[in-house]
Each structure stands twice: as C-alpha cells, then as structure tokens.
Coordinates of C-alpha atoms in Angstrom, one line a residue:
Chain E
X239 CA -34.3 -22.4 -1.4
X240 CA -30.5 -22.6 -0.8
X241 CA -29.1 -25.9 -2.0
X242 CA -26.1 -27.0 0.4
X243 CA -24.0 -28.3 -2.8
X244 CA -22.4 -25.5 -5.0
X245 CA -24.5 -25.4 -8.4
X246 CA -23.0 -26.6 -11.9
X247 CA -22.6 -23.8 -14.6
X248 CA -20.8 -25.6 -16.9
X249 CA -18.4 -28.9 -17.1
X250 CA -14.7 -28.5 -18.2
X251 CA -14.2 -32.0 -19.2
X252 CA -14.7 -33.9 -15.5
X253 CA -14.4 -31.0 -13.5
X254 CA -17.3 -29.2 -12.8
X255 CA -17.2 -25.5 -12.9
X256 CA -19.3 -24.3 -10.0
X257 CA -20.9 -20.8 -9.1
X258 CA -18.7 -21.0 -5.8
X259 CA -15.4 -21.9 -8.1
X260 CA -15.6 -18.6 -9.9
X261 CA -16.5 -16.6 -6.9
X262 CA -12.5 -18.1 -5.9
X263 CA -11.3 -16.7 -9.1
X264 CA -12.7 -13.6 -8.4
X265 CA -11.4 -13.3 -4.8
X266 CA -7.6 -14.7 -6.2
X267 CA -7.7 -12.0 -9.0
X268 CA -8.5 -9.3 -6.2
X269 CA -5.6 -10.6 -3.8
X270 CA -3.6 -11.0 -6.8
X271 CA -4.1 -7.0 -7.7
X272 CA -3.3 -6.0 -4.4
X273 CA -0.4 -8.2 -4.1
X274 CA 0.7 -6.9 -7.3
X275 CA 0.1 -3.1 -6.5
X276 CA 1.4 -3.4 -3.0
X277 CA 4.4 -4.7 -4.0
X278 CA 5.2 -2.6 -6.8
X279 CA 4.5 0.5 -4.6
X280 CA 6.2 -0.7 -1.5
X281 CA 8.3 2.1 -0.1
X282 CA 9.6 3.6 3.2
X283 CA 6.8 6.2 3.2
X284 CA 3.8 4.3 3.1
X285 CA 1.0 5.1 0.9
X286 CA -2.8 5.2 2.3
X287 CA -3.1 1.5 0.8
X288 CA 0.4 0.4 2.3
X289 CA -0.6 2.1 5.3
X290 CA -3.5 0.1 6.2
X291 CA -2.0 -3.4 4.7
X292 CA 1.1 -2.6 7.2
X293 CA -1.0 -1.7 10.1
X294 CA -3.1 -5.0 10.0
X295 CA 0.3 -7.5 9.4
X296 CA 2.2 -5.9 12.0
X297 CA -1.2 -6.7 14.2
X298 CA -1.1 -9.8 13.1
X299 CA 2.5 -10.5 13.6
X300 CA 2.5 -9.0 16.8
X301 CA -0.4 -11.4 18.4
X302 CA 1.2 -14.5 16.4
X303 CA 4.6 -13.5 18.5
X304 CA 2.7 -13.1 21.6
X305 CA 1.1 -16.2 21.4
X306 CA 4.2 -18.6 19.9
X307 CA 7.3 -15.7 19.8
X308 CA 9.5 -18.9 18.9
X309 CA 7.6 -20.3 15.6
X310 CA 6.4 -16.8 14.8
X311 CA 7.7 -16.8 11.2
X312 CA 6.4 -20.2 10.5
X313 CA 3.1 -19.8 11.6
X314 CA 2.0 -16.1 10.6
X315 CA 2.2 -16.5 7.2
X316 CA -1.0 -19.4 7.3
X317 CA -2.3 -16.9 10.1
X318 CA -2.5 -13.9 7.7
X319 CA -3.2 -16.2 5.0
X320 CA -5.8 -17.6 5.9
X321 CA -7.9 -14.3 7.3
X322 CA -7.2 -12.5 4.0
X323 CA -8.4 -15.3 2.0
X324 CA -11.4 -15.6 4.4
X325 CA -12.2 -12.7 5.0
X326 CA -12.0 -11.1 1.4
X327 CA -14.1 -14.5 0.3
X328 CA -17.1 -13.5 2.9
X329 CA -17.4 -9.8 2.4
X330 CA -17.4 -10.0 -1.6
X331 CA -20.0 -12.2 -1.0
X332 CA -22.3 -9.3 0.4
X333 CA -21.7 -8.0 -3.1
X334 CA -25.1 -7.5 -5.1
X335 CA -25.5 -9.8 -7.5
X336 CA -24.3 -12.3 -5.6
X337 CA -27.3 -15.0 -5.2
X338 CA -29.6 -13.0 -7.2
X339 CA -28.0 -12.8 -10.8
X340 CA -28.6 -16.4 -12.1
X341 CA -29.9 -18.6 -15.3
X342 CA -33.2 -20.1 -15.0
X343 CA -33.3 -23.8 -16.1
X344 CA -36.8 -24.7 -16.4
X345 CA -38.2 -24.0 -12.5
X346 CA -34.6 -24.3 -11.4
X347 CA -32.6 -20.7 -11.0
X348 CA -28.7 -21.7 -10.9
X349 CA -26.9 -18.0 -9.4
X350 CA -23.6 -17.2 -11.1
X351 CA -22.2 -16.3 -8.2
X352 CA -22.3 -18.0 -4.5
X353 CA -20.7 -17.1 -1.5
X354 CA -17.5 -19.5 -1.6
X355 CA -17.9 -20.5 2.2
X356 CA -21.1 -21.9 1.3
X357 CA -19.4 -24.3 -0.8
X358 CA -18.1 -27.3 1.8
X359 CA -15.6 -28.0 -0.6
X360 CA -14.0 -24.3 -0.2
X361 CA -14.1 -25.0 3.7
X362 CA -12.9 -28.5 4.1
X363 CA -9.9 -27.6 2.1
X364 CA -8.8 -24.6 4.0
X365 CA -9.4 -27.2 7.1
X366 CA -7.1 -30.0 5.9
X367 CA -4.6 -27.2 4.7
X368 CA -4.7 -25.5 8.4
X369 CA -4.5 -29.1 9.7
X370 CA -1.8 -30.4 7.9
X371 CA 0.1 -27.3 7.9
X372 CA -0.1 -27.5 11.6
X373 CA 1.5 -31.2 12.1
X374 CA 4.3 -30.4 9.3
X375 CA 4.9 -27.7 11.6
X376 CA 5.0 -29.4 15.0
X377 CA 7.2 -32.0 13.1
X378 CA 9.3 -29.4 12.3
X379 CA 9.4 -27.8 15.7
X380 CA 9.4 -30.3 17.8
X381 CA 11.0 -33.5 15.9
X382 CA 9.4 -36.8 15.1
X383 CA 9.3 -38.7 18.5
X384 CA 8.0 -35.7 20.6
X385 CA 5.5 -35.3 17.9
X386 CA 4.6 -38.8 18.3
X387 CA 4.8 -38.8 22.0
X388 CA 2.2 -36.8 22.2
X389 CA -0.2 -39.5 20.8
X390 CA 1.5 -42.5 21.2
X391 CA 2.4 -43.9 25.2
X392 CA 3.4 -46.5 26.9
X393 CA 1.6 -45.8 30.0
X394 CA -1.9 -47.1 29.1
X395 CA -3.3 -43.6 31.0
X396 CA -1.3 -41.4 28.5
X397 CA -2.3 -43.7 25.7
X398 CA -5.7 -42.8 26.3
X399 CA -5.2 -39.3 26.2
X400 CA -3.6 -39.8 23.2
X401 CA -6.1 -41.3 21.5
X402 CA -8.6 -38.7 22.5
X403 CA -6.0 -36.1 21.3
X404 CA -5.8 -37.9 18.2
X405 CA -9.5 -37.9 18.0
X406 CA -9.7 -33.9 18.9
X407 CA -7.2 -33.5 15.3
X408 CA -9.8 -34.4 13.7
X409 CA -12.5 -32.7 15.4
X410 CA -10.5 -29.4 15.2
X411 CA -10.9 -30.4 11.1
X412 CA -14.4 -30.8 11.4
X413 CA -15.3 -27.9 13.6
X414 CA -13.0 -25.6 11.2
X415 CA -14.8 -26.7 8.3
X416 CA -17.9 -26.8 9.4
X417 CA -18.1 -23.5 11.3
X418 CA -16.8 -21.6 8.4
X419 CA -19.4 -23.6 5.9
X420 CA -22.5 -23.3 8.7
X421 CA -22.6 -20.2 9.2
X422 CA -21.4 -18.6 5.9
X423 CA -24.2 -20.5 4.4
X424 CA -26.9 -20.1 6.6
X425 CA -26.1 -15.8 6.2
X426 CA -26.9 -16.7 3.0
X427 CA -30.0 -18.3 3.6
X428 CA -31.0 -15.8 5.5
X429 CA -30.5 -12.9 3.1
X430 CA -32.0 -14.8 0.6
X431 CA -35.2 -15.4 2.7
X432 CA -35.3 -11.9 3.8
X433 CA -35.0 -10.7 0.7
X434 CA -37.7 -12.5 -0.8
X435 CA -40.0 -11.3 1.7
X436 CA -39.2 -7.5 1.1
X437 CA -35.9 -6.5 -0.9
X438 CA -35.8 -3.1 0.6
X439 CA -34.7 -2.0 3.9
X440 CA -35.3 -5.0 5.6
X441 CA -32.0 -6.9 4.4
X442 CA -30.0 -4.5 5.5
X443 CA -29.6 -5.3 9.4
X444 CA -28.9 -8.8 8.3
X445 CA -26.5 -7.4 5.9
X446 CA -24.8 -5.5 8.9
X447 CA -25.3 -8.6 11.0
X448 CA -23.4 -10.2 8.1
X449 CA -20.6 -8.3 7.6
X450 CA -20.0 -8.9 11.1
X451 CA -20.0 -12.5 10.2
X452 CA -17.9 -12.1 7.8
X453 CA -14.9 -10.6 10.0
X454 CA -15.3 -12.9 13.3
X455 CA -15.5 -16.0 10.8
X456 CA -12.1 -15.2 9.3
X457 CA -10.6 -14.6 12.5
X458 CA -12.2 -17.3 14.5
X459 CA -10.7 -19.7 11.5
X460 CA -7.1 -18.0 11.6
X461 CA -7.2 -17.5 15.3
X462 CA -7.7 -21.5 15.8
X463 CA -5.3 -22.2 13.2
X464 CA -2.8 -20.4 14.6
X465 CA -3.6 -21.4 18.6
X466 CA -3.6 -25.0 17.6
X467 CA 0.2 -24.3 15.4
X468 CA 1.0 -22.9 18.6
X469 CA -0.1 -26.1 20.9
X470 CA 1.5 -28.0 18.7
X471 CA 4.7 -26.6 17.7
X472 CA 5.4 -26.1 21.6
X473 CA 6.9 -29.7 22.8
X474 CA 4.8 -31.5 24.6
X475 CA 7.5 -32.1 27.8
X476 CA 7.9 -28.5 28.4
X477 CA 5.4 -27.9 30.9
X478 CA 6.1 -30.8 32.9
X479 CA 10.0 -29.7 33.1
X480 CA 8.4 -27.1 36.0
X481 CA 5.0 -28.0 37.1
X482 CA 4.7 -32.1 38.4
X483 CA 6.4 -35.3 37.7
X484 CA 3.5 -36.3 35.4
X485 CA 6.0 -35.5 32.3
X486 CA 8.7 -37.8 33.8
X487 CA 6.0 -40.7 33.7
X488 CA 4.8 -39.7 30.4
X489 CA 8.5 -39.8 28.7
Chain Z
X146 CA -18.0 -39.9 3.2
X147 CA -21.7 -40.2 2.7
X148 CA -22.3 -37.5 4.7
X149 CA -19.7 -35.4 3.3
X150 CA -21.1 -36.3 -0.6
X151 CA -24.4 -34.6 1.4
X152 CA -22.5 -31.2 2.1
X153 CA -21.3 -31.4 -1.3
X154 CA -17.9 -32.8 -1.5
X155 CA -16.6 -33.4 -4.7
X156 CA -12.5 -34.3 -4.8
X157 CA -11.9 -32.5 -8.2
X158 CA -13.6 -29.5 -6.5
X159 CA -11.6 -30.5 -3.1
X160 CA -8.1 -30.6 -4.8
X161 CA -8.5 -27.3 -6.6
X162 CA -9.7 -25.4 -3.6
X163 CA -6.2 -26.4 -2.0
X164 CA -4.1 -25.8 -4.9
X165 CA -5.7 -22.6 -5.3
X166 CA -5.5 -21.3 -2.0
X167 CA -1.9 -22.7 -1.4
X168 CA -0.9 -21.1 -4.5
X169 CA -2.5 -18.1 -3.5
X170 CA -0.8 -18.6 0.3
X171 CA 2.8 -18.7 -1.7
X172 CA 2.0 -15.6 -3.7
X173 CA 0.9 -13.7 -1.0
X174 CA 4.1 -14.6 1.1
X175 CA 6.5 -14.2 -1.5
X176 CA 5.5 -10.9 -2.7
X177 CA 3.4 -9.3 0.5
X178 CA 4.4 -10.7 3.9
X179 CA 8.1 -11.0 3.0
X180 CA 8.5 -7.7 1.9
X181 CA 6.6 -5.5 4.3
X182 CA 7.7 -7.3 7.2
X183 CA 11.4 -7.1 5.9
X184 CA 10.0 -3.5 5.3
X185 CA 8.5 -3.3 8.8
X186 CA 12.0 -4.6 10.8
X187 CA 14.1 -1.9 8.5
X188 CA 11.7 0.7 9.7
X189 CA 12.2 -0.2 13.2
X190 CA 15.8 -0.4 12.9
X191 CA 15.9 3.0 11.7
X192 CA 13.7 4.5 14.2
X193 CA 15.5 2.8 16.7
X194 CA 18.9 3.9 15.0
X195 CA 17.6 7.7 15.0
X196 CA 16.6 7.7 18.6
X197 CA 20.4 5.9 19.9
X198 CA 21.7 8.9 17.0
X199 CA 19.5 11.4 19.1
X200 CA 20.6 10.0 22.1
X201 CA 24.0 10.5 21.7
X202 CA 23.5 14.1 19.9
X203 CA 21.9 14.7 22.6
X204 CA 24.9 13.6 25.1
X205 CA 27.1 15.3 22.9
X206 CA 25.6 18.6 22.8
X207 CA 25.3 18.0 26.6
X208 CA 29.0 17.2 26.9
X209 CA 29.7 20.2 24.2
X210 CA 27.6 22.8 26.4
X211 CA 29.3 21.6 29.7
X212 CA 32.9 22.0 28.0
X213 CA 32.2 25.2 26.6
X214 CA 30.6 26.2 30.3
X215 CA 34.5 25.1 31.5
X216 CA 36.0 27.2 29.0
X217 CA 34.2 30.0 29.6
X218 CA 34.9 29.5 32.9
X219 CA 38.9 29.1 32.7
X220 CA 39.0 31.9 29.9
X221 CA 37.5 34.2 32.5
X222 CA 40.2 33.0 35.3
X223 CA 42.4 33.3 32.8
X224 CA 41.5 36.5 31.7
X225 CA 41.0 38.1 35.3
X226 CA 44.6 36.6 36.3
X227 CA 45.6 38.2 33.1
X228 CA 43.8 41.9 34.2
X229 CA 45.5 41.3 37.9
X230 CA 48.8 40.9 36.7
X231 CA 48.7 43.4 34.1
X232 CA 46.7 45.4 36.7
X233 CA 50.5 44.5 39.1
X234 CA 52.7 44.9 36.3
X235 CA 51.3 48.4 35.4
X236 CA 51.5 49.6 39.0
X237 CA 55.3 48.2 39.3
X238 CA 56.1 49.5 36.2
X239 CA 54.5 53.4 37.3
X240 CA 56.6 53.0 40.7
X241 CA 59.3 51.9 38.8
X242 CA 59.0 55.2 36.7
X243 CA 58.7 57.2 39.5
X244 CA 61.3 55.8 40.9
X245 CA 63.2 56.8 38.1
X246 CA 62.3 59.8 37.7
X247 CA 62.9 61.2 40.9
X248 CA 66.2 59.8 40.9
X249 CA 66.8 61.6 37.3
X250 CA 65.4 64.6 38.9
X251 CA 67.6 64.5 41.8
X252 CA 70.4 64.1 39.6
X253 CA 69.8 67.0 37.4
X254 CA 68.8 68.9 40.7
X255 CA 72.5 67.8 42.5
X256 CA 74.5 68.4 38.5
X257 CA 73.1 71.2 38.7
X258 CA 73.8 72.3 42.3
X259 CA 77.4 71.3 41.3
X260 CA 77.5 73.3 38.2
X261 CA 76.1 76.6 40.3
X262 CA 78.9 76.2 43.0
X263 CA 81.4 75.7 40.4
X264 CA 80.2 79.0 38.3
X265 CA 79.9 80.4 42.2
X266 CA 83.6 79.6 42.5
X267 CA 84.3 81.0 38.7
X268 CA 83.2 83.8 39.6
X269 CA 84.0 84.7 42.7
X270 CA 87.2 84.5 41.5
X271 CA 86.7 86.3 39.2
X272 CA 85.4 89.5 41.2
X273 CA 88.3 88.7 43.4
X274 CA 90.5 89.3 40.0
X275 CA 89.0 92.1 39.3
X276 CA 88.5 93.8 42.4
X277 CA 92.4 93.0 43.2
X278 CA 93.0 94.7 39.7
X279 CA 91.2 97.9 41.0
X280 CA 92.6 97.6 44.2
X281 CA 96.4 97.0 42.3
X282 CA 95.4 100.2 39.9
X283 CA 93.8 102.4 42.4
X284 CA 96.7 102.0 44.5
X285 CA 99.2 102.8 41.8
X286 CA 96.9 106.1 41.0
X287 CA 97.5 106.5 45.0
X288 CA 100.8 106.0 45.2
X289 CA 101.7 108.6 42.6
X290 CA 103.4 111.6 43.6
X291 CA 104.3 109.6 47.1
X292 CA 106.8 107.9 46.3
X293 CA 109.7 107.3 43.1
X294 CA 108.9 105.4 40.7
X295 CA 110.9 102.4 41.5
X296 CA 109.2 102.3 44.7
X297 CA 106.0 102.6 43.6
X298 CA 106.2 99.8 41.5
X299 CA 107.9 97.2 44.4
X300 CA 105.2 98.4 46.4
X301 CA 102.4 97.4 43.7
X302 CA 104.3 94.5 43.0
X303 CA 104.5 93.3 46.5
X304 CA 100.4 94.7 46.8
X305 CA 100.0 92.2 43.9
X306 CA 101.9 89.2 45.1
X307 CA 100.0 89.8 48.4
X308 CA 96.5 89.7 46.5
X309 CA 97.6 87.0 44.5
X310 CA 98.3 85.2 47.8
X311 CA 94.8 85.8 49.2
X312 CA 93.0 85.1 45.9

C-alpha cells in the first residue's frame, strides 16, 4: 500500500532524508548534466541534442509570446522551468526500480526511490513558487496600486469580486499542488497494484497511460502558471479602456 | 495545516524543495535559456540578414543584367552607326578616288595631246626643212647649165628666202 507521506531513509540531524528527496537529487544532477553539456556544446550548428533542446524552447517561447508578447522574458523562464523540472521528475519515475527496490523493516518495505510528485511537499512548493512568482511579477508589471486594485475596492460590488479573486489565489495554489500530487501518486498506486497482480505485460498500458501522465501533468502545471502570469501581469484597467464603463466605476 | 500534516507536509522538506528547484530555475536560466535564446535571436538575425543580402544580390544582378542588356544594346547602335559611316566614308572616299583619277587621267590624256601636237608641229617643221632643202638643192642641180653662176645662186637664194617665208 502506497503511503501518501514520503518515507524516512535516514535523518541528517532534523532533516529527514526521504525516498522522494533523493529522487530530486537525481532529477537536479540530470538537468545539471545537460545544462552543463548543452552549454559547453552550444554552437551555431546545432548538434542532435541542441537540436531538440532548441526546438522545444523556441516552442515554448513562441506560445509564452503569444499568450503575454509584453512579459514574455519574465515569464518563460518559470514556464520552461517548470515543465523541465516536472516533466523530467515524472518520466524518471517510470524508471524500474523505482517503488520496487526498497529495505524491508520488519513487515514495513521503505522503496529507495519514489516518484517526487508523490511527495506533497515536492508539489506544494512548486505551487507557492509559481504563485509567488506570479504576484512579484504582476507587481512588477503592473505597479503596486493596480495590483492592489484588483483585490481591494471601494465599490462594495468590486470588493466582492475581490475577495473571491483573492480567494481563487489560493485556489489556483491548491489545485496546482494538488493536481500534480493526485495524480502523480495515484499512477503510482496504480502501477504498484497492477504490478502486484501480474508483473509482466499487464503494467505496461498503465505504463503508456503513464507516460502520458507524465507530459500533460508538466504542461497542465506550466501552462497554468504561465496563463495565470499572464492574467496577472496584464493591468487590470485595460480591458475596460474599450469595452464598458464598468472600469471607470471600478477605478 | 492538519490536513496538509495528512498529505505529508513537513517545512524542512517544504523549504528545501524550493530552494532546490529555484536554484535549479537560476541554473537553468543562466546557463540554458539565456544562451540559446540569445543563440536563437542571432540565428534569426542572420537568416534574416542573408535573405535582405539575397534580396539585394538579387536586385543587383537584376540591375547588372538590365545594364549590361543597355550596353549591348548602345554598343550595337554604336557599332552599326560606326559600320554606316564607315560604310559612307568608304563610298565617299572610292568616288573621291575616282574622281581623282579620272581627272589625273584626263590630265595625262590632254599633256599628252599637247605634247603630240607639239612633236606634230616639230616635225612638220621639220619635213618642211627638209623638203625645202631638197627642193633648194634639187633646184640648184636644175639650174645648172641654165644659167651663170651668179644667177643661179640669187635665184636659190631668193627660192630659199621664199621657202623660208612659207615655212
């Protein structure tokens, strides 16, 4: 059975050092060495590895700049960032070994390895990163009082609305984390139960099924982020300027 | 934050997930975004460059192939005024000779004319000379035995003063 906490495989003084925490070294030291190698073999001509890395940031960049062409070079880099990180995290956790390589403590098996999304920890932090990225941004973009505008009004109607905008930040938080964590974890839980019931063959659609996962759950995450940098880095009077006079009221 | 102990959460755990991944965020930008979009932009610049380049190579060979079209065009007037007037000159300069030469001929032809009368002249007076000297000496071989001596000689001397008159 698939605990939903991260299991302890040893304690560095107070910090635990979980399953899930080496699975992020592992996925650092493997962005790491292709930082490393991309940049020392970045040249005009592209290599094979180049190549591909190219074609998926200037995808990237070019759907950030469609969405938000004015904070483009703000918000791609969390974009980007935050697919890689994802999406290298999920699909190294289809690795073997991964949930099945483990120390038995008494009737307790503790795996050496765990899917990092399965850990909420891993999840909640990318969500309060994407989240407070996005408001330094907005700050940024759009300045203090717009920012504030947006949540704060004089006009009891608008004050409303900005409370329930203030409670959709931190529904955006929640649903970010607990998207990513859900369904990272119960993949898991299912190739774990499937496997149990017959290691060979049968996994494998799941493990297809996974994979699959394992893409649309790194882009639904940087998708969102970067849609809600977007919303918010755009101020909040613009639409207004050309539609009705509701913006007039609301300034 | 019951409910998020239940998932799991543990701050220590919490804060190095996001040091980690904005460490890993930084690194990534630094060394991989920065670069290969700055690597991107100069690639588009330089396509972009090549094409304008093409572009006006291409005007230029354009403007280089019309030019040498006008060229060919005013060398070949130029040339075919050249062949007419040479074609003119030539004619002028043939007539010209012509001209020349039929005057030269007409010279030599009149000099020539001029020089026969003149030898005509010569020597018709000459045969005149002659003829008056047989005419002088076959009357003296006449005259002998006719007359004296004395008259024989006023008579060929006034038979040569005559002749002399008439030549």
């Amino acid at each position: 059975m698939i605990s939903l906490k991260p299991e302890v495989l040893f304690q560095i003084g107070p910090v635990p050092f979980t399953n899930t925490l080496l699975h992020i070294l592992i996925v650092d030291v493997l962005i790491l060495v292709g930082i490393y190698f991309l940049h020392k073999n970045l040249s005009k001509i592209p290599g094979l590895f180049q190549n591909m890395v190219e074609y998926v940031v200037d995808g990237f960049y070019g759907l950030t700049e469609s969405i938000s062409p004015t904070q483009v070079k703000a918000i791609f880099p969390f974009f980007i960032g935050f697919f890689v990180f994802i999406f290298i995290t999920n699909i190294t956790a289809l690795f073997p070994g991964f949930g099945t390589i483990g120390i038995r403590k008494g009737e307790e098996f503790i795996p050496i390895l765990r899917a990092a999304n399965s850990d909420f920890n891993v999840t909640f932090a990318l969500a309060i990163i994407s989240a407070v990225a996005t408001h330094i941004l907005a700050v940024r973009a759009v300045g203090i009082k717009d920012y504030l505008l947006r949540y704060f009004s004089l006009n009891p109607i608008f004050l409303f609305v900005g409370l329930l905008e203030l409670v959709s930040e931190l529904t955006k938080i929640i649903s970010l984390s607990f998207r990513l964590f859900g369904n990272i974890l119960a993949g898991d839980a299912v190739l774990t139960t499937v496997s149990s019931m017959f290691a060979f063959f049968l996994p494998l659609p799941f493990m297809s099924l996974e994979i699959i996962v394992a893409l649309v759950q790194a882009l639904v995450f940087s998708i969102l982020t970067m849609v809600f940098m977007s919303i918010l880095t755009t101020p909040h009077h613009e639409p207004a300027e050309h539609s009705t006079k509701g913006g007039e009221i609301h300034e | 934050m019951d409910i998020l102990n239940n998932f799991g959460f543990e701050p220590v755990l919490f804060a190095a997930q996001v040091v980690n991944f904005l460490v890993i965020l930084f690194l990534l930008q630094k060394f991989a975004l920065k670069p290969i979009l700055k690597l991107l932009d100069d690639r588009k610049q330089t396509i972009a460059e090549g094409f304008k380049n093409a572009e006006t190579a291409q005007k230029a060979l354009t403007q280089a192939v019309e030019e040498e079209k006008k060229i060919i065009r005013s060398a070949q007037q130029t040339s075919e005024q050249l062949i007419d007037t040479a074609k003119k000159q030539a004619k002028e300069i043939v007539t010209l000779a012509r001209q020349e030469a039929k005057e030269q001929v007409e010279e030599i032809i009149e000099s020539a004319r001029a020089e026969m009368a003149q030898e005509q002249k010569k020597l018709e007076k000459e045969l005149a000379v002659s003829v008056a000297r047989t005419a002088v000496n076959m009357v003296e071989k006449a005259l002998v035995g006719l007359v004296d001596q004395k008259d024989q000689q006023k008579v060929v001397e006034k038979f040569t003063e005559k002749l002399k008159k008439q030549v």
